[in-house]
Coordinates of C-alpha atoms and ligand atoms in Angstrom, one line a residue:
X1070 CA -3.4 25.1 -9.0
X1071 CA -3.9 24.9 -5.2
X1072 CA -1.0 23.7 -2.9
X1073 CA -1.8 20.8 -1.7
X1074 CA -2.6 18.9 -5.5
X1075 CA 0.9 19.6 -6.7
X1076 CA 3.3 17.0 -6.8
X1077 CA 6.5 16.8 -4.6
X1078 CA 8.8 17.6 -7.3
X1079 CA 6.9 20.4 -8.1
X1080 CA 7.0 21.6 -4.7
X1081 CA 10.2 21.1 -4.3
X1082 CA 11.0 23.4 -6.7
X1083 CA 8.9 26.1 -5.1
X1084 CA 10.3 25.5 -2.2
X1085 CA 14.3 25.9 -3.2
X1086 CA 13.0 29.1 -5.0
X1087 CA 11.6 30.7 -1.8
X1088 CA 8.1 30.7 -4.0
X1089 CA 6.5 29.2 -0.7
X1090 CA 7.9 27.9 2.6
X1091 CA 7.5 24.6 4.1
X1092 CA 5.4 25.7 6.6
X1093 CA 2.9 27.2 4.4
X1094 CA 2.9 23.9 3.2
X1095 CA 2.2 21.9 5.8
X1096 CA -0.5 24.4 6.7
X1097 CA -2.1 23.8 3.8
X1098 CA -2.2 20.3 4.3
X1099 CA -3.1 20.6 7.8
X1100 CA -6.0 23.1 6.8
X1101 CA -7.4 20.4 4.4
X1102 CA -7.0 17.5 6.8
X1103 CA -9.2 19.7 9.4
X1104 CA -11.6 20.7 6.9
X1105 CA -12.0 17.1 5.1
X1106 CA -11.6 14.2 7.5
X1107 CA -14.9 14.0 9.1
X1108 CA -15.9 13.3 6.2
X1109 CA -13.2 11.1 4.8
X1110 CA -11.7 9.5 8.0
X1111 CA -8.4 9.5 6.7
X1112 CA -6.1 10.2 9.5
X1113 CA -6.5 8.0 13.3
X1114 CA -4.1 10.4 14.6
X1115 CA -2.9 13.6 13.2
X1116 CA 0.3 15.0 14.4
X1117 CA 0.3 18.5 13.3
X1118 CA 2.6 20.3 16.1
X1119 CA 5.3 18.0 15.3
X1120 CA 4.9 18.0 11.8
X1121 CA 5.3 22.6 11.7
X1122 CA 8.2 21.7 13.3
X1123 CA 9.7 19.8 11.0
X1124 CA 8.5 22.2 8.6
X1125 CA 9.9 25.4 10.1
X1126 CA 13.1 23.2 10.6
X1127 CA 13.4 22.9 6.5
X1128 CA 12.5 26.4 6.2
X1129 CA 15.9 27.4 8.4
X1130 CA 18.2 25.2 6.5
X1131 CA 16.7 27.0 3.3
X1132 CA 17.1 30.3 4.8
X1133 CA 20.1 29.2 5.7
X1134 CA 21.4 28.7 1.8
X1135 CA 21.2 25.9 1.8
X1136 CA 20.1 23.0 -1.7
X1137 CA 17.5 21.1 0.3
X1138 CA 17.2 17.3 -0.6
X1139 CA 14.1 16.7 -3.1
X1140 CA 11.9 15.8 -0.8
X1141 CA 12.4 18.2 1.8
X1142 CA 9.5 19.8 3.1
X1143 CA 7.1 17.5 1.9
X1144 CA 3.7 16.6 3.6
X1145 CA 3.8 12.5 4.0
X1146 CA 1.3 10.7 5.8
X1147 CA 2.1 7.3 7.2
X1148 CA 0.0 3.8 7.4
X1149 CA -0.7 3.5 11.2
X1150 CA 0.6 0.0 11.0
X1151 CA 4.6 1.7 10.9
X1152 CA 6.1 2.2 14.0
X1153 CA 6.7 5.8 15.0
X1154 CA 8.5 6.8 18.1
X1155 CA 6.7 8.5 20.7
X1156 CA 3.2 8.1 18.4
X1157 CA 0.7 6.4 18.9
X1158 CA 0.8 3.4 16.9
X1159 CA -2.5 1.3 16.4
X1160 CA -2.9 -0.9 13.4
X1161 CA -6.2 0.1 13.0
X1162 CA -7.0 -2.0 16.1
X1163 CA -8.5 -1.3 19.3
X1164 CA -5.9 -3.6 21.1
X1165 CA -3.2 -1.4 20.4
X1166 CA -5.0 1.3 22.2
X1167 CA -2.4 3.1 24.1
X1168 CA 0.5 1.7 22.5
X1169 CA 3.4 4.1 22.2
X1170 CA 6.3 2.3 20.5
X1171 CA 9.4 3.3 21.6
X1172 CA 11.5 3.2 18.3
X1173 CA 11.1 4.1 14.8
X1174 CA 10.6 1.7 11.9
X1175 CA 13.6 2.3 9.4
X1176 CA 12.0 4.1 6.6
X1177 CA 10.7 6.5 9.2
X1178 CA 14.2 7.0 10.1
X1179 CA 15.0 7.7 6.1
X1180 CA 11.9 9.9 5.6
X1181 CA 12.8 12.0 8.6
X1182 CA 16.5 12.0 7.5
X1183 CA 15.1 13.6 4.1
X1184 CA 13.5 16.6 6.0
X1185 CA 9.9 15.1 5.3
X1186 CA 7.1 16.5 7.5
X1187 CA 4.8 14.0 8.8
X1188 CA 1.4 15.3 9.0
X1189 CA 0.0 12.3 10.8
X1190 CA -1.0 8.2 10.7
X1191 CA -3.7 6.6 8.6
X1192 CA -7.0 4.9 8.4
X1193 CA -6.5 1.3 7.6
X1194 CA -8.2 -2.3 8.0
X1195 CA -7.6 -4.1 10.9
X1196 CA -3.6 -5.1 11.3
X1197 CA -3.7 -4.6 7.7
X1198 CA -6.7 -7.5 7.1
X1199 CA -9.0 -6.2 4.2
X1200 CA -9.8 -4.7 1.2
X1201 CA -11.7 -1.8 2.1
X1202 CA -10.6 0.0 5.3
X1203 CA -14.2 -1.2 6.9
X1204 CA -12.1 -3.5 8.8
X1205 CA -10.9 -0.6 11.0
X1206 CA -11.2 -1.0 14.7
X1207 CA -12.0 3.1 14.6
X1208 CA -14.0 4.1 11.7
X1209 CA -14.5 3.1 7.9
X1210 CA -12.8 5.5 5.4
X1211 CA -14.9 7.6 2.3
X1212 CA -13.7 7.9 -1.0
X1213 CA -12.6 11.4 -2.2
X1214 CA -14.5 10.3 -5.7
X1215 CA -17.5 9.7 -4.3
X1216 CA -17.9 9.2 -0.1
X1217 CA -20.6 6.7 -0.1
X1218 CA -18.1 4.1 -1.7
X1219 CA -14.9 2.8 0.2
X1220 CA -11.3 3.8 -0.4
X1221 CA -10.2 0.0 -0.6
X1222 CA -7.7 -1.2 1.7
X1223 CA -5.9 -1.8 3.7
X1224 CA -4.0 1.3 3.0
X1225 CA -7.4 2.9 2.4
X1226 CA -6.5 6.1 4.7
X1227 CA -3.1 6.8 2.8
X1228 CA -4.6 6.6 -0.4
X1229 CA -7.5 8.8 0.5
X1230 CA -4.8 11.4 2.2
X1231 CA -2.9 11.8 -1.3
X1232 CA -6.0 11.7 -3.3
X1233 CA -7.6 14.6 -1.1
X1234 CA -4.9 16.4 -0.9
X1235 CA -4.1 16.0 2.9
X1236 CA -0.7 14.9 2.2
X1237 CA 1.9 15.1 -0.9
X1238 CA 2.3 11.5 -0.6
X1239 CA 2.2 8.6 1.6
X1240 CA 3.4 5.6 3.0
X1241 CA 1.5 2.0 2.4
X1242 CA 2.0 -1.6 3.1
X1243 CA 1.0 -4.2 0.8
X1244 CA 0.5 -7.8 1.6
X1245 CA -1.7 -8.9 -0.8
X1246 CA -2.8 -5.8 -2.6
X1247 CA -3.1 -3.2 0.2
X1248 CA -1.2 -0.5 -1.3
X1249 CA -2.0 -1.0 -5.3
X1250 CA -5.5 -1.6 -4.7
X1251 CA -6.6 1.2 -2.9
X1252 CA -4.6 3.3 -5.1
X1253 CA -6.0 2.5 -8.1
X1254 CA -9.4 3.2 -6.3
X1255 CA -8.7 6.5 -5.2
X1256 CA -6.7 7.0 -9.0
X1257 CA -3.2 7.6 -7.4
X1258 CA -0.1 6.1 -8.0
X1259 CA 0.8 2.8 -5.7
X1260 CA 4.1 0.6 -5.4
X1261 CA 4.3 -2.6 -3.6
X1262 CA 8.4 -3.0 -4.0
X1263 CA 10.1 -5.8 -4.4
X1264 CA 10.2 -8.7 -1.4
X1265 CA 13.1 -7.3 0.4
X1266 CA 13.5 -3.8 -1.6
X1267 CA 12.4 -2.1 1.6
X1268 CA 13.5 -2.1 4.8
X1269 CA 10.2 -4.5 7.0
X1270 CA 11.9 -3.1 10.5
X1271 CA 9.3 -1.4 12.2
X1272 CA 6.8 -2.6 10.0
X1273 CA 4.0 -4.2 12.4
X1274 CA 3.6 -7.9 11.0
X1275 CA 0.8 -9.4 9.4
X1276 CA 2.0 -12.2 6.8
X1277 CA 5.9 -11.8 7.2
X1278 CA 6.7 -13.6 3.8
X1279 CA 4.3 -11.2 2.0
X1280 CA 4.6 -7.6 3.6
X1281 CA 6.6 -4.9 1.8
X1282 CA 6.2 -1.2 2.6
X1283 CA 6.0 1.1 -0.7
X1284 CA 4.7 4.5 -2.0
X1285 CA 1.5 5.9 -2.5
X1286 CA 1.7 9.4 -4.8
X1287 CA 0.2 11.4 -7.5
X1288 CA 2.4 10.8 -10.0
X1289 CA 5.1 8.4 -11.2
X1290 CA 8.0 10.7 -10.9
X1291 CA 6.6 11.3 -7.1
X1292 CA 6.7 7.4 -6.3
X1293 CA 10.6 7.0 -7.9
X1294 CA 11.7 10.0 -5.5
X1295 CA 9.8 8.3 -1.9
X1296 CA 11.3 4.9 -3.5
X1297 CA 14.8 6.4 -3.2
X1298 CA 14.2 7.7 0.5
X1299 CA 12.9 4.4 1.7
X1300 CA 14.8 1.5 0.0
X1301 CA 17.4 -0.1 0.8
X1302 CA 19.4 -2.3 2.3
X1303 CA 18.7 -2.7 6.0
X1304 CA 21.0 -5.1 8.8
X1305 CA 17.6 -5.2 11.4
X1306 CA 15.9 -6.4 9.0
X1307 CA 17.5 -10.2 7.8
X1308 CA 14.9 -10.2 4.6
X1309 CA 16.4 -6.9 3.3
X1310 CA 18.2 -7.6 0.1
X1311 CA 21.6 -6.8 0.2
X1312 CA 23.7 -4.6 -2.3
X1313 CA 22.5 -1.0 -3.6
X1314 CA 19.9 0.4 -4.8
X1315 CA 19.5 2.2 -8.0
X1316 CA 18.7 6.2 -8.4
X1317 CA 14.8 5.1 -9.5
X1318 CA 14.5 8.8 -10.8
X1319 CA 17.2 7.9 -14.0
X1320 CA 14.4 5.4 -15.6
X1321 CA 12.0 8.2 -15.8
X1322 CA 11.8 10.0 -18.9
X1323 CA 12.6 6.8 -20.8
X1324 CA 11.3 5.6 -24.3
X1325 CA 9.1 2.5 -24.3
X1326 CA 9.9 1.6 -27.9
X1327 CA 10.8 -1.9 -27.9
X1328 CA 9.6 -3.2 -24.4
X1329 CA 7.7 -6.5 -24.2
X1330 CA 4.3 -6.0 -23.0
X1331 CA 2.6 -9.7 -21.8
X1332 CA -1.4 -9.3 -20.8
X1333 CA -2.5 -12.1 -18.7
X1334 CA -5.5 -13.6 -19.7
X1335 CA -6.6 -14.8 -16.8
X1336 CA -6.4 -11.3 -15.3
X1337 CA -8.6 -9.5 -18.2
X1338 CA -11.2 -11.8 -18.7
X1339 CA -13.7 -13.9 -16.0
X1340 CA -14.8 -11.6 -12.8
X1341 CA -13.4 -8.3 -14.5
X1342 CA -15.8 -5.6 -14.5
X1343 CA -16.3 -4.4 -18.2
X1344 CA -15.8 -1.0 -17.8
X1345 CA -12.8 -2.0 -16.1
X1346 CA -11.6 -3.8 -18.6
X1347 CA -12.2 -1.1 -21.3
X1348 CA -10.0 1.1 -19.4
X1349 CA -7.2 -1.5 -19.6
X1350 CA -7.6 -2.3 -23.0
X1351 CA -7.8 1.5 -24.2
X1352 CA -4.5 2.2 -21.7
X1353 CA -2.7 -0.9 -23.6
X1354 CA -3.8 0.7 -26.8
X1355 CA -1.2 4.3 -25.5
X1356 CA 1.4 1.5 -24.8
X1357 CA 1.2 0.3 -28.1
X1358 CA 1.4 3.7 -30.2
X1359 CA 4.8 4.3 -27.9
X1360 CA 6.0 1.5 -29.4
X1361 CA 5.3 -1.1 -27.2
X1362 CA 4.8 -4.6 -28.0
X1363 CA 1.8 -6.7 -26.8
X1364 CA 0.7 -10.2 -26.3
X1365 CA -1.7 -12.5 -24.1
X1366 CA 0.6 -14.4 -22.0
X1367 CA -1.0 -17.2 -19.7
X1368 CA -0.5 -17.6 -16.1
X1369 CA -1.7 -21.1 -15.3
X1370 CA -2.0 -21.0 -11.7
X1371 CA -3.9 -17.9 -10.8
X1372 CA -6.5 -19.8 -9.8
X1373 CA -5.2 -21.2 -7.1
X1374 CA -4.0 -17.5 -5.7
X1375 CA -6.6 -16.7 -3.5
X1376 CA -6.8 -20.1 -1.4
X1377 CA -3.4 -20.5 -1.7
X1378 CA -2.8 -16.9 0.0
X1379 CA -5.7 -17.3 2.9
X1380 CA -3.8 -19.7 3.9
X1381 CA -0.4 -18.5 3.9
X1382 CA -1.2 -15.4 5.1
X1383 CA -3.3 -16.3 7.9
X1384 CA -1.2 -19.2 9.1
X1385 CA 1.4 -16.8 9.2
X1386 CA -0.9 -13.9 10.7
X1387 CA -2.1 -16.3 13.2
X1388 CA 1.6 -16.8 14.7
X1389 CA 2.6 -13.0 14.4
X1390 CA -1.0 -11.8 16.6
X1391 CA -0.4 -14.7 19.4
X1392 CA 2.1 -11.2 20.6
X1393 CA -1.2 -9.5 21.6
X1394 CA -1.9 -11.2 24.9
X1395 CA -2.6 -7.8 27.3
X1396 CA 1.1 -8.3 28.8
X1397 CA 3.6 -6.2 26.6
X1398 CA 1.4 -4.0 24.5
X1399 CA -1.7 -2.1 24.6
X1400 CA -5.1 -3.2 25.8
X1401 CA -5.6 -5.3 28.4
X1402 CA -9.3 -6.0 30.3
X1403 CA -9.8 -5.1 33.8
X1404 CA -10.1 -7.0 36.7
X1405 CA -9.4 -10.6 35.5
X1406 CA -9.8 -14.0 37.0
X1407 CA -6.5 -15.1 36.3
X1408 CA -4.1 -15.5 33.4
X1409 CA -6.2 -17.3 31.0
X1410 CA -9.1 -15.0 31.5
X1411 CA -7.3 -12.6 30.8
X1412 CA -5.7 -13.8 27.3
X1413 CA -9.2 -14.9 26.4
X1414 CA -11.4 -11.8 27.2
X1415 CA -8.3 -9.3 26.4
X1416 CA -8.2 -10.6 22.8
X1417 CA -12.0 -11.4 22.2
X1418 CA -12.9 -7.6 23.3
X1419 CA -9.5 -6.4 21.4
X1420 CA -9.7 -8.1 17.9
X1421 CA -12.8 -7.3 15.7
X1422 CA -14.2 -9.8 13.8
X1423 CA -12.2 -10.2 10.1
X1424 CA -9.5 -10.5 12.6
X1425 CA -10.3 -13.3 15.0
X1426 CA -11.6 -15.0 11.7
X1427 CA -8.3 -15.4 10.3
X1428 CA -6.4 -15.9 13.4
X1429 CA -8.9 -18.8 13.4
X1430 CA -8.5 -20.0 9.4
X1431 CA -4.5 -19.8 10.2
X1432 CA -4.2 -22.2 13.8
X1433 CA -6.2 -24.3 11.8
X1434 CA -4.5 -24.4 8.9
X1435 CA -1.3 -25.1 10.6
X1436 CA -2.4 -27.0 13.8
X1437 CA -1.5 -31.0 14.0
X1438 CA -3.3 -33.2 10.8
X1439 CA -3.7 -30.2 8.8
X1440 CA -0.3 -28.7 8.1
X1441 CA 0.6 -31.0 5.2
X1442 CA -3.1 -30.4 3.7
X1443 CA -3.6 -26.8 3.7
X1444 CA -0.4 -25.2 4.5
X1445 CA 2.1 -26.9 3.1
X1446 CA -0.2 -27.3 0.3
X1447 CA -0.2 -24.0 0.1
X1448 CA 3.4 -22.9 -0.3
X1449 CA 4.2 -25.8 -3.0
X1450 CA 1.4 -23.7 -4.5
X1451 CA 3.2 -20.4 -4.4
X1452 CA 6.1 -22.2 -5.6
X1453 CA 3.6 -23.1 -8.9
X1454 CA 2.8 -19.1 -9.0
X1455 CA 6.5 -17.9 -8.6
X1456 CA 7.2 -20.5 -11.6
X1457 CA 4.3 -19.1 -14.0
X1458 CA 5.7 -15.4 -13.7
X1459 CA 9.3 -16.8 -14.1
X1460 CA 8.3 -18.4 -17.2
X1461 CA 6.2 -15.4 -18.4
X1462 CA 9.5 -12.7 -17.7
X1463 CA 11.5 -15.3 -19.9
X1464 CA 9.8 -13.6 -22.8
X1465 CA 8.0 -9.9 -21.3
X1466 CA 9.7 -7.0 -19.4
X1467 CA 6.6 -6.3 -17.5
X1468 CA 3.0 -7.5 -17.4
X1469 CA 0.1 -5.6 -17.4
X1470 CA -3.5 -5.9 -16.3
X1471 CA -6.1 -4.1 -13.8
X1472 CA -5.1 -3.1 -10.3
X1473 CA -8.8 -3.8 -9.0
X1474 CA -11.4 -6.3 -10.8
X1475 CA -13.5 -3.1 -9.4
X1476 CA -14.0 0.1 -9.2
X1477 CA -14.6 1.5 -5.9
X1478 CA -17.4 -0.6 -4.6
X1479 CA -20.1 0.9 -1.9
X1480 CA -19.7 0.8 1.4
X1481 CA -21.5 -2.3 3.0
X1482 CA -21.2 -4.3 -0.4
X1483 CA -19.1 -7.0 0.9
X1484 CA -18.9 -6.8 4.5
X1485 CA -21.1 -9.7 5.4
X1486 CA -19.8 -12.1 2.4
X1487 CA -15.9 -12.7 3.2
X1488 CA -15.1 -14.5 0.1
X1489 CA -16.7 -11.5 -2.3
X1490 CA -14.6 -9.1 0.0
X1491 CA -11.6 -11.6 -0.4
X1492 CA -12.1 -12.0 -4.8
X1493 CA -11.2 -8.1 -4.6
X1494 CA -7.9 -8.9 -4.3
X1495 CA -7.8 -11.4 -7.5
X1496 CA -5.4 -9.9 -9.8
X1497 CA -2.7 -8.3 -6.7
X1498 CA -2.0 -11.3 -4.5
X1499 CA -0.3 -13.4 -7.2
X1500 CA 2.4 -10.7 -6.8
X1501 CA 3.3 -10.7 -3.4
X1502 CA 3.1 -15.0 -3.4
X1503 CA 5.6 -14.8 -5.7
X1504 CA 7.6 -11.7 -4.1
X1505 CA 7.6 -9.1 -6.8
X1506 CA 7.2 -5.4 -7.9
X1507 CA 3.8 -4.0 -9.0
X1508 CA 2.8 -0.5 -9.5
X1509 CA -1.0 0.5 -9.8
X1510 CA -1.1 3.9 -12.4
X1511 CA -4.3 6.2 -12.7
X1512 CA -5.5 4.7 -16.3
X1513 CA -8.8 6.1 -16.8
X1514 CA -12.2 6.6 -15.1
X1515 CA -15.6 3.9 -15.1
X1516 CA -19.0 5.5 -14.3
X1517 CA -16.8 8.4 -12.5
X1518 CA -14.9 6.4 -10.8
X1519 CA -10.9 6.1 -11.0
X1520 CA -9.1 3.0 -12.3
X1521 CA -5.7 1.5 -11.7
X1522 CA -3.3 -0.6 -14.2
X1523 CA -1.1 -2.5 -12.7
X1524 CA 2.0 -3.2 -14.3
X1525 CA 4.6 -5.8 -12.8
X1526 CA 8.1 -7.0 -13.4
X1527 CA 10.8 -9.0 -12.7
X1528 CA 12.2 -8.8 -9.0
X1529 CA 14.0 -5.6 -8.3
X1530 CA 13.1 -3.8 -11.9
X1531 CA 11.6 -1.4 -10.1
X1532 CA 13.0 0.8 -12.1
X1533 CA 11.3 -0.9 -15.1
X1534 CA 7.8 -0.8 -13.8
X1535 CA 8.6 3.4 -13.3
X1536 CA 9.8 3.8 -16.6
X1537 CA 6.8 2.3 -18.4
X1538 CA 4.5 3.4 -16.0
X1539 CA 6.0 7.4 -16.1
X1540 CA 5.9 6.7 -20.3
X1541 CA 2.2 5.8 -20.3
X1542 CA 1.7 8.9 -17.5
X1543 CA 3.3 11.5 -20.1
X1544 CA 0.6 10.2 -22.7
X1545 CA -2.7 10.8 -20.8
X1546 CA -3.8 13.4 -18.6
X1547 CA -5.8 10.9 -15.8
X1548 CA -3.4 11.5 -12.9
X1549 CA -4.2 15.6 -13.4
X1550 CA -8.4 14.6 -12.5
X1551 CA -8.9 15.4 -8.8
X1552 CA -11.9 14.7 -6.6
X1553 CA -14.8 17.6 -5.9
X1554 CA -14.4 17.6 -2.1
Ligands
LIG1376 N1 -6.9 -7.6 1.2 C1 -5.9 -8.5 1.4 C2 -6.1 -9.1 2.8 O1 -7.0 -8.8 3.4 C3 -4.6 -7.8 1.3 C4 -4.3 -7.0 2.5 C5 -2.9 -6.4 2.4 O2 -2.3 -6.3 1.4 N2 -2.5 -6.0 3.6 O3 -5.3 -9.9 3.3

């Protein structure tokens, strides 16, 4: 098999056994980020000198003698919404043009301190706002399985990079689907942690009660080894849980025999694409000859998800953006009037259009006369949605249903109807509203095209969702399938 679709473990074994060096490696991934990205759009900046580096820096210690750390070595590509010292850092957002931060978010500080090799920053939507990376201030983002569709979003770029074999894996963050979505689009694996699992320091905001950063990879075993490096507690951040963290790598391997399985109907049945569905419902059928144990469980207030998050979010968004005034970061226009000219025309020419349309949905939504409608509204919702899952984990270890009511739409589909763009995210928002892990696994393929089942649990069992998720991966062969590029 060729370099750069084997999994990190598996490298990492080649690696410790001389069979390759890490700077083969990154080559390889380098080589294939050269010879792909026109075409994908991946990568907004690619940071290959510093990335041989690194890797010649792993190959001393092993010519040294000495045991590298598991992920060692290993080609990562990181969402360009992460702070990285002395890179450019954009959001996907021409109003961070020329911003240079000058720190490192914390699980860039862990990655690093692991010996990864950085191979650059990713494609995404727009400070993280869509589900489709067409949001993105620079260019859109293909899909390896088929380049006139999108990636998803917003991690669209990462997911594309692991998919196409640009990176090993990747980093994501995931607000309301943004890492689980486009993975399952692209037929990776995706996380979205816990609320509080991982370290938000560094992370640029968008909706500060709903980020988490996670893992994008091929396989399951992949995404428990990057959950190691990056979780955690962490004292910049003062939403980082406290406490330790488990070894995610001891729940691989695990039987399934036993495990309550609940299927929310509300998730399977209205606005699912039938293919889609008959992916799910033949991936169930694998959990069930492990031994598994499934049921339809209801979750009452999905409905109310979507409106409940677009306003959260973007009430929240709308504060976190006010930042972006062309005084401490980034763009700025030239030759003003004065101050307020310079606000007003620095963030009309700076923020694109999905952008300014939520900054706008948010003020509103929180401004004088409205806060007790919409807003507060909105959080007693999520309160209603945190209660239906608490209820449902009562009885189920996890619940399962699709990642995406979709498969990989085409490019241009949705872009000039918000609310169809916005319905993409039906079955992933729920999630983050009520703060806890879901993982999107490679399930099967529609009309060519990958699909993702998302499988969710209690807050910080993690190491749950890995041990039914790497059960269901030993059964099938789906996350082996790579893209004709
Ligand atoms: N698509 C959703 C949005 O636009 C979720 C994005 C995300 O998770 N960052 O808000």
């Amino acid at each position: 098999m060729e370099l750069v679709y084997m999994t990190a473990h598996e490298l990492h074994r080649m690696l410790s056994a001389r069979e390759i060096s890490a700077e083969e490696l990154c080559r390889a991934a380098l080589d294939r980020i050269e010879k792909l990205d026109g075409r994908l759009g991946a990568f907004i900046t690619v940071t290959g000198d510093l990335a041989l580096d690194q890797a010649r820096a792993v190959d001393r210690r092993i010519a040294s003698g000495e045991e590298i750390p598991p992920l060692a070595g290993i080609p990562v590509a990181v969402k360009d919404v992460i702070c990285t010292e002395g890179i450019p850092t954009t959001c996907g957002s021409r109003i961070l043009s020329g911003f240079v931060p000058p720190y490192s978010a914390t699980v860039i500080e862990k990655i690093l301190a692991r010996g990864m090799v950085m191979v650059g920053k990713t494609n995404m939507d727009e400070f993280a706002m869509g589900s489709s990376t067409e949001n993105s201030g620079f260019f859109p983002a293909s899909n390896p399985w088929d380049t006139d569709r999108v990636p998803g979003g917003s991690s669209g770029g990462s997911a594309v990079a692991v998919a196409a074999g640009q990176a090993v894996v990747a980093l994501g963050s995931d607000t309301g689907g943004s890492i689980r979505q486009p993975a399952s689009m692209c037929g990776v694996v995706g996380m979205k942690p816990t609320y509080g699992a991982v370290s938000r320091y560094g992370l640029v905001a968008y909706a500060s009660s709903l980020d988490q950063i996670g893992p994008i990879s091929r396989d399951v075993a992949d995404c428990a080894l990057v959950l190691n490096a990056i979780s955690g507690h962490d004292p910049l951040d003062s939403t980082s849980a406290p406490g330790d963290r488990p070894d995610y790598t001891g729940f691989l391997n695990r039987e399934i025999k036993g495990i309550k399985i609940g299927v929310p109907g509300e998730y399977m049945g209205e606005g699912i694409d039938p293919g889609v569905r008959e992916v799910i419902g033949g991936a169930l059928k694998v959990l069930s000859s492990l031994g598994a144990e499934i049921e339809e469980v209801s979750l009452p207030h999905s409905k109310y998800a979507i409106p409940a998050y677009y306003l959260i979010a973007t009430a929240e968004a709308s504060s976190n953006l006010a930042r972006y005034d062309g005084v401490s970061y980034g763009y700025r226009v030239e030759d003003p009037k004065d101050v307020v000219d310079m606000y007003s025309r620095t963030r009309s020419r700076g923020f694109g259009t999905e952008v300014k349309r939520r900054i706008m949905l948010g003020t509103y939504a929180l401004s004088a006369g409205y806060y007790d409608a919409y807003y507060l509204k909105a959080l007693k919702v999520r309160t209603l949605i945190k209660q239906d899952f608490d209820r449902a984990f009562e009885k189920f270890d996890v619940l399962i249903c699709p990642a995406s009511p979709t498969t990989a739409f085409r490019k241009g589909e949705k872009m000039d109807d918000p609310l169809q763009m916005y319905l993409s995210d039906i079955t992933t928002i729920s999630v983050n509203l009520a703060g806890i892990p879901g993982i999107s696994v490679p399930a099967g393929f529609s009309g060519g095209l990958p699909v993702g089942m998302q499988i969710m649990g209690r807050p910080f069992a993690e190491g749950t969702l890995l041990q039914v998720a790497h059960a269901f991966e030993r059964s099938t062969d789906h996350h082996k399938k790579f893209p004709e590029l």
